[in-house]
Short mmCIF file of C-alpha atoms and ligand atoms in Angstrom, two decimals:
data_model
loop_
_atom_site.label_atom_id
_atom_site.label_comp_id
_atom_site.label_asym_id
_atom_site.label_seq_id
_atom_site.Cartn_x
_atom_site.Cartn_y
_atom_site.Cartn_z
CA UNK J 1413 0.79 -51.61 16.76
CA UNK J 1414 -2.79 -50.32 16.77
CA UNK J 1415 -4.02 -49.82 13.17
CA UNK J 1416 -6.64 -47.18 12.40
CA UNK J 1417 -8.44 -45.74 9.42
CA UNK J 1418 -7.30 -42.22 8.53
CA UNK J 1419 -10.40 -40.77 10.18
CA UNK J 1420 -9.83 -42.73 13.40
CA UNK J 1421 -6.17 -41.80 13.44
CA UNK J 1422 -7.03 -38.10 13.23
CA UNK J 1423 -9.43 -38.46 16.18
CA UNK J 1424 -6.79 -40.33 18.20
CA UNK J 1425 -4.25 -37.65 17.28
CA UNK J 1426 -6.54 -34.88 18.56
CA UNK J 1427 -6.97 -36.81 21.80
CA UNK J 1428 -3.28 -37.31 22.45
CA UNK J 1429 -1.67 -34.31 20.68
CA UNK J 1430 -4.44 -31.72 21.14
CA UNK J 1431 -6.72 -29.94 18.66
CA UNK J 1432 -4.14 -27.36 17.73
CA UNK J 1433 -1.12 -29.42 16.73
CA UNK J 1434 -0.77 -28.31 13.10
CA UNK J 1435 -1.72 -30.73 10.36
CA UNK J 1436 -1.71 -30.04 6.62
CA UNK J 1437 -4.78 -30.01 4.33
CA UNK J 1438 -8.56 -30.17 4.74
CA UNK J 1439 -8.20 -33.91 4.12
CA UNK J 1440 -5.01 -34.72 6.09
CA UNK J 1441 -2.59 -37.11 4.46
CA UNK J 1442 -1.97 -40.47 6.10
CA UNK J 1443 1.48 -41.31 4.82
CA UNK J 1444 3.24 -44.63 5.06
CA UNK J 1445 6.24 -44.49 2.70
CA UNK J 1446 8.59 -42.12 0.89
CA UNK J 1447 11.03 -42.55 -1.98
CA UNK J 1448 12.91 -39.82 -3.84
CA UNK J 1449 10.42 -37.03 -4.57
CA UNK J 1450 7.41 -39.29 -3.92
CA UNK J 1451 5.25 -39.90 -0.87
CA UNK J 1452 2.75 -42.77 -0.60
CA UNK J 1453 -0.43 -42.79 1.47
CA UNK J 1454 -2.16 -45.62 3.25
CA UNK J 1455 -4.24 -46.47 0.17
CA UNK J 1456 -1.07 -46.75 -1.96
CA UNK J 1457 -1.67 -43.46 -3.81
CA UNK J 1458 1.50 -41.56 -4.62
CA UNK J 1459 2.00 -37.82 -4.29
CA UNK J 1460 4.66 -35.63 -5.83
CA UNK J 1461 6.40 -33.87 -2.95
CA UNK J 1462 6.93 -30.22 -3.91
CA UNK J 1463 7.05 -29.02 -0.34
CA UNK J 1464 9.59 -30.82 1.81
CA UNK J 1465 13.18 -29.64 2.03
CA UNK J 1466 14.16 -31.88 4.94
CA UNK J 1467 14.45 -34.96 2.68
CA UNK J 1468 16.93 -32.81 0.80
CA UNK J 1469 18.55 -35.52 -1.33
CA UNK J 1470 15.26 -37.41 -1.62
CA UNK J 1471 13.08 -39.37 0.79
CA UNK J 1472 14.86 -42.43 2.20
CA UNK J 1473 17.90 -42.01 -0.05
CA UNK J 1474 19.61 -45.45 -0.08
CA UNK J 1475 23.13 -44.06 0.52
CA UNK J 1476 21.95 -42.08 3.56
CA UNK J 1477 19.91 -45.00 4.92
CA UNK J 1478 22.74 -47.52 4.44
CA UNK J 1479 25.29 -45.18 6.02
CA UNK J 1480 23.01 -44.66 9.00
CA UNK J 1481 22.37 -48.40 9.40
CA UNK J 1482 26.04 -49.26 9.14
CA UNK J 1483 27.20 -46.71 11.70
CA UNK J 1484 24.27 -47.38 14.06
CA UNK J 1485 25.19 -51.04 14.16
CA UNK J 1486 28.86 -50.25 14.88
CA UNK J 1487 29.00 -47.39 17.40
CA UNK J 1488 26.89 -44.48 18.60
CA UNK J 1489 28.22 -42.35 21.42
CA UNK J 1490 28.22 -38.70 22.48
CA UNK J 1491 30.93 -36.28 21.46
CA UNK J 1492 33.02 -36.33 24.68
CA UNK J 1493 34.96 -39.27 23.28
CA UNK J 1494 37.21 -39.02 20.26
CA UNK J 1495 35.69 -40.25 17.05
CA UNK J 1496 36.78 -39.68 13.45
CA UNK J 1497 33.32 -39.01 12.07
CA UNK J 1498 32.48 -35.76 13.82
CA UNK J 1499 35.88 -34.20 13.08
CA UNK J 1500 35.85 -35.28 9.44
CA UNK J 1501 32.27 -34.10 9.00
CA UNK J 1502 32.93 -30.66 10.44
CA UNK J 1503 36.12 -30.30 8.39
CA UNK J 1504 34.14 -31.06 5.24
CA UNK J 1505 31.26 -28.83 6.24
CA UNK J 1506 33.29 -25.76 7.21
CA UNK J 1507 35.34 -26.08 3.99
CA UNK J 1508 32.25 -24.91 2.09
CA UNK J 1509 32.17 -21.60 3.99
CA UNK J 1510 34.24 -18.44 3.78
CA UNK J 1511 37.66 -18.95 5.42
CA UNK J 1512 36.61 -16.75 8.34
CA UNK J 1513 33.89 -19.25 9.29
CA UNK J 1514 36.08 -22.16 10.26
CA UNK J 1515 34.56 -23.60 13.44
CA UNK J 1516 31.31 -25.39 14.11
CA UNK J 1517 29.15 -26.65 16.97
CA UNK J 1518 26.44 -29.22 16.48
CA UNK J 1519 22.87 -29.26 17.74
CA UNK J 1520 19.83 -31.40 17.01
CA UNK J 1521 17.39 -28.76 15.74
CA UNK J 1522 17.38 -25.41 13.98
CA UNK J 1523 15.83 -23.84 17.08
CA UNK J 1524 18.75 -25.01 19.21
CA UNK J 1525 21.17 -23.71 16.59
CA UNK J 1526 19.56 -20.25 16.69
CA UNK J 1527 19.44 -20.37 20.50
CA UNK J 1528 23.16 -21.11 20.57
CA UNK J 1529 23.88 -18.39 18.00
CA UNK J 1530 21.98 -15.84 20.08
CA UNK J 1531 23.82 -16.86 23.25
CA UNK J 1532 27.14 -16.65 21.43
CA UNK J 1533 26.36 -13.21 19.96
CA UNK J 1534 25.08 -11.82 23.27
CA UNK J 1535 28.13 -13.23 25.03
CA UNK J 1536 30.59 -11.74 22.51
CA UNK J 1537 29.00 -8.30 22.37
CA UNK J 1538 27.88 -8.07 25.98
CA UNK J 1539 24.64 -6.77 24.51
CA UNK J 1540 21.03 -8.00 24.38
CA UNK J 1541 19.24 -6.34 21.46
CA UNK J 1542 18.38 -8.44 18.39
CA UNK J 1543 16.97 -7.11 15.12
CA UNK J 1544 14.79 -9.27 12.86
CA UNK J 1545 12.08 -8.81 10.22
CA UNK J 1546 8.53 -8.07 11.29
CA UNK J 1547 7.40 -11.49 10.06
CA UNK J 1548 10.12 -13.76 11.38
CA UNK J 1549 10.11 -17.40 12.46
CA UNK J 1550 13.37 -18.96 13.60
CA UNK J 1551 12.23 -21.73 15.94
CA UNK J 1552 10.60 -22.60 19.22
CA UNK J 1553 12.89 -22.20 22.27
CA UNK J 1554 12.16 -19.27 24.57
CA UNK J 1555 14.75 -16.78 23.30
CA UNK J 1556 14.12 -17.86 19.73
CA UNK J 1557 10.36 -17.45 20.23
CA UNK J 1558 11.17 -13.86 21.33
CA UNK J 1559 12.47 -13.17 17.81
CA UNK J 1560 9.46 -14.93 16.23
CA UNK J 1561 7.66 -11.73 15.27
CA UNK J 1562 5.43 -13.65 12.83
CA UNK J 1563 3.18 -15.27 15.41
CA UNK J 1564 4.95 -15.88 18.73
CA UNK J 1565 3.43 -14.32 21.88
CA UNK J 1566 6.93 -14.02 23.42
CA UNK J 1567 7.88 -11.59 20.60
CA UNK J 1568 5.12 -9.19 21.69
CA UNK J 1569 6.29 -9.13 25.31
CA UNK J 1570 10.06 -8.81 24.93
CA UNK J 1571 12.00 -5.56 25.08
CA UNK J 1572 15.17 -7.00 23.58
CA UNK J 1573 13.88 -7.52 20.03
CA UNK J 1574 13.08 -4.92 17.36
CA UNK J 1575 11.75 -5.53 13.87
CA UNK J 1576 12.00 -3.88 10.47
CA UNK J 1577 9.48 -4.24 7.62
CA UNK J 1578 10.12 -7.29 5.42
CA UNK J 1579 12.37 -6.11 2.53
CA UNK J 1580 9.92 -6.83 -0.25
CA UNK J 1581 10.55 -5.42 -3.76
CA UNK J 1582 7.15 -6.64 -4.97
CA UNK J 1583 5.04 -4.75 -2.44
CA UNK J 1584 7.53 -2.04 -1.52
CA UNK J 1585 6.92 0.76 0.96
CA UNK J 1586 4.20 3.39 0.53
CA UNK J 1587 5.56 6.54 -1.07
CA UNK J 1588 9.04 5.09 -1.72
CA UNK J 1589 10.40 4.79 -5.28
CA UNK J 1590 11.58 1.33 -6.33
CA UNK J 1591 15.23 2.37 -6.62
CA UNK J 1592 15.16 3.83 -3.12
CA UNK J 1593 13.71 0.76 -1.40
CA UNK J 1594 17.03 -0.69 -0.22
CA UNK J 1595 17.91 2.52 1.58
CA UNK J 1596 14.39 2.89 2.99
CA UNK J 1597 14.38 -0.61 4.48
CA UNK J 1598 17.91 -0.14 5.81
CA UNK J 1599 16.76 3.11 7.43
CA UNK J 1600 14.29 1.02 9.44
CA UNK J 1601 17.19 -1.07 10.74
CA UNK J 1602 18.92 2.19 11.72
CA UNK J 1603 15.74 3.25 13.56
CA UNK J 1604 15.71 -0.06 15.43
CA UNK J 1605 19.31 0.52 16.54
CA UNK J 1606 18.45 4.08 17.66
CA UNK J 1607 15.39 2.91 19.57
CA UNK J 1608 17.44 0.27 21.34
CA UNK J 1609 20.04 2.88 22.27
CA UNK J 1610 17.35 5.27 23.55
CA UNK J 1611 16.09 2.45 25.76
CA UNK J 1612 19.60 1.77 27.06
CA UNK J 1613 19.85 -1.56 25.21
CA UNK J 1614 22.94 -2.35 23.14
CA UNK J 1615 22.67 -4.29 19.88
CA UNK J 1616 23.93 -7.87 19.83
CA UNK J 1617 22.92 -8.92 16.31
CA UNK J 1618 20.77 -8.78 13.25
CA UNK J 1619 19.42 -12.28 12.51
CA UNK J 1620 17.79 -13.04 9.15
CA UNK J 1621 17.20 -15.92 6.78
CA UNK J 1622 19.12 -14.84 3.64
CA UNK J 1623 16.27 -16.16 1.45
CA UNK J 1624 13.65 -14.43 3.62
CA UNK J 1625 11.86 -17.74 3.14
CA UNK J 1626 9.14 -17.65 5.81
CA UNK J 1627 8.53 -14.01 4.89
CA UNK J 1628 7.59 -15.17 1.35
CA UNK J 1629 10.87 -15.90 -0.46
CA UNK J 1630 11.27 -12.20 -1.12
CA UNK J 1631 13.11 -10.46 -3.90
CA UNK J 1632 15.31 -8.39 -1.64
CA UNK J 1633 16.13 -4.88 -2.90
CA UNK J 1634 19.77 -4.97 -4.06
CA UNK J 1635 22.15 -3.58 -1.47
CA UNK J 1636 19.67 -3.74 1.43
CA UNK J 1637 21.27 -6.53 3.44
CA UNK J 1638 24.81 -5.20 3.05
CA UNK J 1639 23.64 -1.79 4.28
CA UNK J 1640 21.59 -3.24 7.16
CA UNK J 1641 24.53 -5.34 8.36
CA UNK J 1642 26.85 -2.32 8.14
CA UNK J 1643 24.46 -0.34 10.36
CA UNK J 1644 24.33 -3.15 12.94
CA UNK J 1645 28.10 -3.72 12.88
CA UNK J 1646 28.72 -0.02 13.38
CA UNK J 1647 26.59 -0.26 16.53
CA UNK J 1648 28.71 -3.20 17.75
CA UNK J 1649 26.37 -6.03 16.70
CA UNK J 1650 26.98 -9.22 14.69
CA UNK J 1651 25.34 -10.68 11.60
CA UNK J 1652 23.69 -14.09 12.09
CA UNK J 1653 22.49 -15.80 8.90
CA UNK J 1654 19.81 -18.43 9.53
CA UNK J 1655 20.42 -21.00 6.77
CA UNK J 1656 18.14 -23.58 8.38
CA UNK J 1657 15.83 -23.46 5.34
CA UNK J 1658 18.01 -21.80 2.77
CA UNK J 1659 21.24 -23.79 2.96
CA UNK J 1660 22.89 -26.86 1.45
CA UNK J 1661 22.85 -25.76 -2.17
CA UNK J 1662 19.13 -25.18 -2.54
CA UNK J 1663 19.65 -21.81 -4.19
CA UNK J 1664 21.77 -23.54 -6.85
CA UNK J 1665 24.38 -20.89 -7.47
CA UNK J 1666 25.74 -21.10 -3.93
CA UNK J 1667 26.05 -23.75 -1.25
CA UNK J 1668 24.92 -21.11 1.27
CA UNK J 1669 22.29 -18.51 0.45
CA UNK J 1670 24.21 -15.72 2.21
CA UNK J 1671 27.00 -16.17 -0.38
CA UNK J 1672 24.79 -14.34 -2.90
CA UNK J 1673 25.28 -11.15 -0.90
CA UNK J 1674 28.36 -8.97 -0.58
CA UNK J 1675 28.66 -9.53 3.14
CA UNK J 1676 29.88 -12.49 5.20
CA UNK J 1677 28.05 -13.42 8.40
CA UNK J 1678 29.76 -13.80 11.77
CA UNK J 1679 27.58 -16.78 12.63
CA UNK J 1680 25.54 -19.12 10.42
CA UNK J 1681 22.89 -21.55 11.65
CA UNK J 1682 22.01 -24.77 9.85
CA UNK J 1683 19.38 -27.47 10.18
CA UNK J 1684 16.51 -29.07 8.31
CA UNK J 1685 18.19 -30.61 5.19
CA UNK J 1686 21.45 -31.28 7.01
CA UNK J 1687 20.58 -34.86 8.02
CA UNK J 1688 17.94 -35.61 5.36
CA UNK J 1689 15.43 -36.22 8.18
CA UNK J 1690 17.86 -37.31 10.88
CA UNK J 1691 17.92 -34.60 13.63
CA UNK J 1692 21.11 -32.82 12.74
CA UNK J 1693 21.67 -29.05 12.96
CA UNK J 1694 24.40 -26.68 14.01
CA UNK J 1695 26.24 -23.40 14.10
CA UNK J 1696 29.22 -22.36 11.98
CA UNK J 1697 31.05 -19.30 13.25
CA UNK J 1698 34.23 -17.32 13.49
CA UNK J 1699 36.73 -19.21 15.67
CA UNK J 1700 37.15 -16.33 18.13
CA UNK J 1701 33.39 -16.39 18.79
CA UNK J 1702 33.34 -20.15 19.34
CA UNK J 1703 36.44 -20.17 21.55
CA UNK J 1704 35.41 -17.22 23.73
CA UNK J 1705 31.93 -18.59 24.20
CA UNK J 1706 32.86 -22.17 24.97
CA UNK J 1707 35.70 -21.12 27.31
CA UNK J 1708 33.12 -19.68 29.67
CA UNK J 1709 29.93 -21.55 28.87
CA UNK J 1710 30.78 -25.21 28.44
CA UNK J 1711 28.72 -26.38 25.47
CA UNK J 1712 27.63 -29.99 25.31
CA UNK J 1713 24.62 -31.49 23.56
CA UNK J 1714 24.04 -35.19 24.25
CA UNK J 1715 22.63 -36.22 20.88
CA UNK J 1716 24.57 -33.78 18.70
CA UNK J 1717 27.77 -34.75 16.95
CA UNK J 1718 27.43 -38.48 17.45
CA UNK J 1719 29.20 -40.85 15.05
CA UNK J 1720 25.80 -41.72 13.54
CA UNK J 1721 24.68 -38.10 13.02
CA UNK J 1722 28.05 -37.19 11.58
CA UNK J 1723 28.04 -40.17 9.21
CA UNK J 1724 24.56 -39.18 8.05
CA UNK J 1725 25.70 -35.58 7.54
CA UNK J 1726 28.59 -36.80 5.41
CA UNK J 1727 26.30 -39.08 3.40
CA UNK J 1728 24.13 -36.05 2.56
CA UNK J 1729 27.20 -34.12 1.38
CA UNK J 1730 28.26 -37.18 -0.70
CA UNK J 1731 24.91 -37.38 -2.48
CA UNK J 1732 24.77 -33.63 -3.08
CA UNK J 1733 28.12 -33.83 -4.85
CA UNK J 1734 27.78 -37.24 -6.56
CA UNK J 1735 24.35 -36.51 -7.99
CA UNK J 1736 25.18 -32.91 -8.97
CA UNK J 1737 22.16 -31.66 -7.08
CA UNK J 1738 23.31 -28.06 -6.74
CA UNK J 1739 23.68 -27.82 -10.53
CA UNK J 1740 20.29 -29.52 -10.87
CA UNK J 1741 18.78 -26.76 -8.73
CA UNK J 1742 20.01 -24.21 -11.28
CA UNK J 1743 18.83 -25.98 -14.44
CA UNK J 1744 15.51 -27.33 -13.15
CA UNK J 1745 15.00 -24.12 -11.21
CA UNK J 1746 15.20 -22.13 -14.47
CA UNK J 1747 12.89 -24.59 -16.19
CA UNK J 1748 10.25 -24.35 -13.45
CA UNK J 1749 10.44 -20.54 -13.32
CA UNK J 1750 9.81 -20.34 -17.09
CA UNK J 1751 6.76 -22.58 -16.67
CA UNK J 1752 5.48 -20.56 -13.71
CA UNK J 1753 5.85 -17.34 -15.73
CA UNK J 1754 3.74 -18.92 -18.50
CA UNK J 1755 1.07 -19.68 -15.91
CA UNK J 1756 1.31 -16.09 -14.68
CA UNK J 1757 0.48 -14.82 -18.17
CA UNK J 1758 -2.56 -17.11 -18.19
CA UNK J 1759 -3.94 -16.55 -14.68
CA UNK J 1760 -4.54 -13.00 -13.34
CA UNK J 1761 -4.47 -14.41 -9.82
CA UNK J 1762 -0.70 -14.91 -9.99
CA UNK J 1763 0.66 -11.50 -9.08
CA UNK J 1764 4.33 -12.39 -8.77
CA UNK J 1765 6.60 -15.35 -9.53
CA UNK J 1766 9.84 -15.70 -7.56
CA UNK J 1767 12.51 -18.34 -7.42
CA UNK J 1768 15.91 -19.11 -5.98
CA UNK J 1769 17.26 -22.38 -7.39
CA UNK J 1770 14.95 -25.17 -6.24
CA UNK J 1771 12.67 -22.89 -4.21
CA UNK J 1772 9.71 -21.04 -5.72
CA UNK J 1773 6.98 -18.68 -4.59
CA UNK J 1774 3.78 -17.66 -6.37
CA UNK J 1775 2.16 -14.64 -4.79
CA UNK J 1776 -1.60 -14.76 -5.34
CA UNK J 1777 -3.48 -11.46 -5.54
CA UNK J 1778 -7.11 -10.48 -6.13
CA UNK J 1779 -6.02 -7.55 -8.26
CA UNK J 1780 -2.61 -6.96 -9.80
CA UNK J 1781 -2.82 -3.21 -9.17
CA UNK J 1782 -3.97 -3.15 -5.54
CA UNK J 1783 -2.13 -6.44 -4.81
CA UNK J 1784 -4.82 -7.44 -2.34
CA UNK J 1785 -3.81 -10.90 -1.10
CA UNK J 1786 -5.89 -13.82 -2.42
CA UNK J 1787 -6.00 -15.65 0.89
CA UNK J 1788 -8.97 -17.99 0.33
CA UNK J 1789 -7.82 -18.80 -3.19
CA UNK J 1790 -4.37 -19.82 -1.96
CA UNK J 1791 -5.86 -22.05 0.70
CA UNK J 1792 -8.26 -23.67 -1.74
CA UNK J 1793 -5.55 -24.10 -4.36
CA UNK J 1794 -3.21 -26.10 -2.14
CA UNK J 1795 -6.11 -28.40 -1.30
CA UNK J 1796 -7.03 -28.85 -4.98
CA UNK J 1797 -3.37 -29.65 -5.70
CA UNK J 1798 -3.37 -32.22 -2.90
CA UNK J 1799 -6.54 -33.81 -4.36
CA UNK J 1800 -4.71 -33.99 -7.71
CA UNK J 1801 -1.64 -35.60 -6.11
CA UNK J 1802 0.87 -32.73 -5.80
CA UNK J 1803 1.91 -31.41 -2.39
CA UNK J 1804 2.61 -27.70 -1.84
CA UNK J 1805 1.81 -25.21 0.89
CA UNK J 1806 1.55 -21.48 1.63
CA UNK J 1807 3.78 -18.87 3.29
CA UNK J 1808 3.91 -15.15 3.92
CA UNK J 1809 2.24 -12.58 6.12
CA UNK J 1810 -1.28 -13.50 4.94
CA UNK J 1811 -0.56 -17.09 3.82
CA UNK J 1812 -1.38 -16.11 0.24
CA UNK J 1813 1.97 -17.10 -1.30
CA UNK J 1814 2.30 -20.62 -2.67
CA UNK J 1815 5.47 -22.27 -1.38
CA UNK J 1816 7.12 -24.79 -3.72
CA UNK J 1817 10.28 -26.37 -2.32
CA UNK J 1818 10.78 -29.96 -3.51
CA UNK J 1819 13.54 -32.39 -2.59
CA UNK J 1820 16.62 -31.59 -4.70
CA UNK J 1821 16.45 -34.59 -7.13
CA UNK J 1822 13.40 -32.94 -8.73
CA UNK J 1823 13.71 -33.41 -12.51
CA UNK J 1824 12.06 -32.20 -15.71
CA UNK J 1825 9.37 -34.92 -15.64
CA UNK J 1826 8.47 -33.95 -12.08
CA UNK J 1827 8.51 -30.27 -13.08
CA UNK J 1828 6.12 -30.94 -15.97
CA UNK J 1829 3.72 -32.77 -13.66
CA UNK J 1830 3.89 -29.86 -11.20
CA UNK J 1831 3.22 -27.28 -13.93
CA UNK J 1832 0.36 -29.28 -15.51
CA UNK J 1833 -1.24 -29.82 -12.12
CA UNK J 1834 -0.92 -26.15 -11.20
CA UNK J 1835 -2.51 -25.23 -14.54
CA UNK J 1836 -5.43 -27.62 -13.99
CA UNK J 1837 -5.83 -26.50 -10.38
CA UNK J 1838 -6.02 -22.80 -11.30
CA UNK J 1839 -8.62 -23.75 -13.95
CA UNK J 1840 -10.63 -25.64 -11.33
CA UNK J 1841 -10.36 -22.70 -8.91
CA UNK J 1842 -11.89 -20.43 -11.57
CA UNK J 1843 -14.61 -22.99 -12.41
CA UNK J 1844 -15.49 -23.14 -8.72
CA UNK J 1845 -16.06 -19.37 -8.88
CA UNK J 1846 -13.09 -18.11 -6.87
C1 LIG N 1283 14.27 -20.24 9.02
C2 LIG N 1283 14.06 -21.24 10.12
N1 LIG N 1283 14.90 -21.24 11.17
C3 LIG N 1283 14.78 -22.12 12.17
C4 LIG N 1283 13.76 -23.04 12.19
C5 LIG N 1283 13.62 -23.99 13.36
O1 LIG N 1283 14.09 -25.25 13.04
P1 LIG N 1283 13.62 -26.54 13.89
O2 LIG N 1283 12.17 -26.77 13.60
O3 LIG N 1283 14.53 -27.63 13.42
O4 LIG N 1283 13.84 -26.21 15.33
C6 LIG N 1283 12.86 -23.09 11.12
C7 LIG N 1283 11.77 -24.09 11.10
O5 LIG N 1283 10.78 -24.00 10.42
C8 LIG N 1283 13.01 -22.16 10.07
O6 LIG N 1283 12.17 -22.14 9.03
#
């Protein structure tokens, strides 16, 4: 294998992957090893990972790695043969959902899961229209890019997607009282349905991430989602919950983020943390939807539902339960939020602190009254944090919200290091004159 310095590797990467393939940080990280919540670079320096949710139960968790090794050395085959693993895995997985969501189909990525969910919904409703937020990202296939209102060109061209304003209690809607926000946002969903109908397009589904994670981990006005789904269902559409980021116990109180709401989805999509880094994703849905769809459109996915993937999926569920990680998301989540609130009282720049279990957002603003986004400050801050050895990133419409989403075995010692480093980084930001 050709060895390069970090600088040379970046140049080679540009040559072979193009100038625009995204890479984190002004000084990109050249990583060689991961363990638990830690990542190690080429020079042997370790970084606290407060960003990655894919290594859900920790980077290179020994139980997951051993399970993968063992099954990979015994048998790996596609799902058109009988094998215990895939059936047992899906039985265990679906058991964590509402009784109405009792069937599953596996894919290899979250994009494929959303693609399949859209096909299933359009097939069941004989309709095309899909309603999403106006800053959505749900993946990279063509129909999923169409619903990527955040930054996908396909979303601008399509006629079969309509968007409503992100349901954001912090920023709200101009001229709308706080207690009326839920109704006001839901009214936008009603408008989307009406506009579809005026254009002769029927509604197939509303598709949202229940954490509104890419939108900025929003505090959703209470009652909004229930009302929005009721509007869509009345028009004949389904509710698809994209749990690709939000799922697998990250919110602490629930295994699935949608379970915090008073409405059950018709279809749920899963991904990222599902295989702890192994490409494992899928769809959980009502059995009538799965049966009617697969009766007419034979669904097969070569690499999905193999004995290896299924064994890995089960190993992730084992660790989640054995190491009490969902409970950990509640207790450490509370601890981190308290610390973040202390930082908010110290630094004017922190306009809002939000959290859902082991997932946190700090919205940076230039002025707490006008809430003007502190875009440059957010960008600089994540780079200062990286220099100090803690990895975070940004999200939201203007990329001015700090996104903190560590692997689930994050403990109090890690939390203290995160909070101290944030404190020192905000201080440095001020010293630098931002
Ligand atoms: C909410 C959400 N859905 C779907 C996806 C797509 O998943 P994948 O990259 O595995 O295709 C992502 C990826 O960032 C996501 O954040």
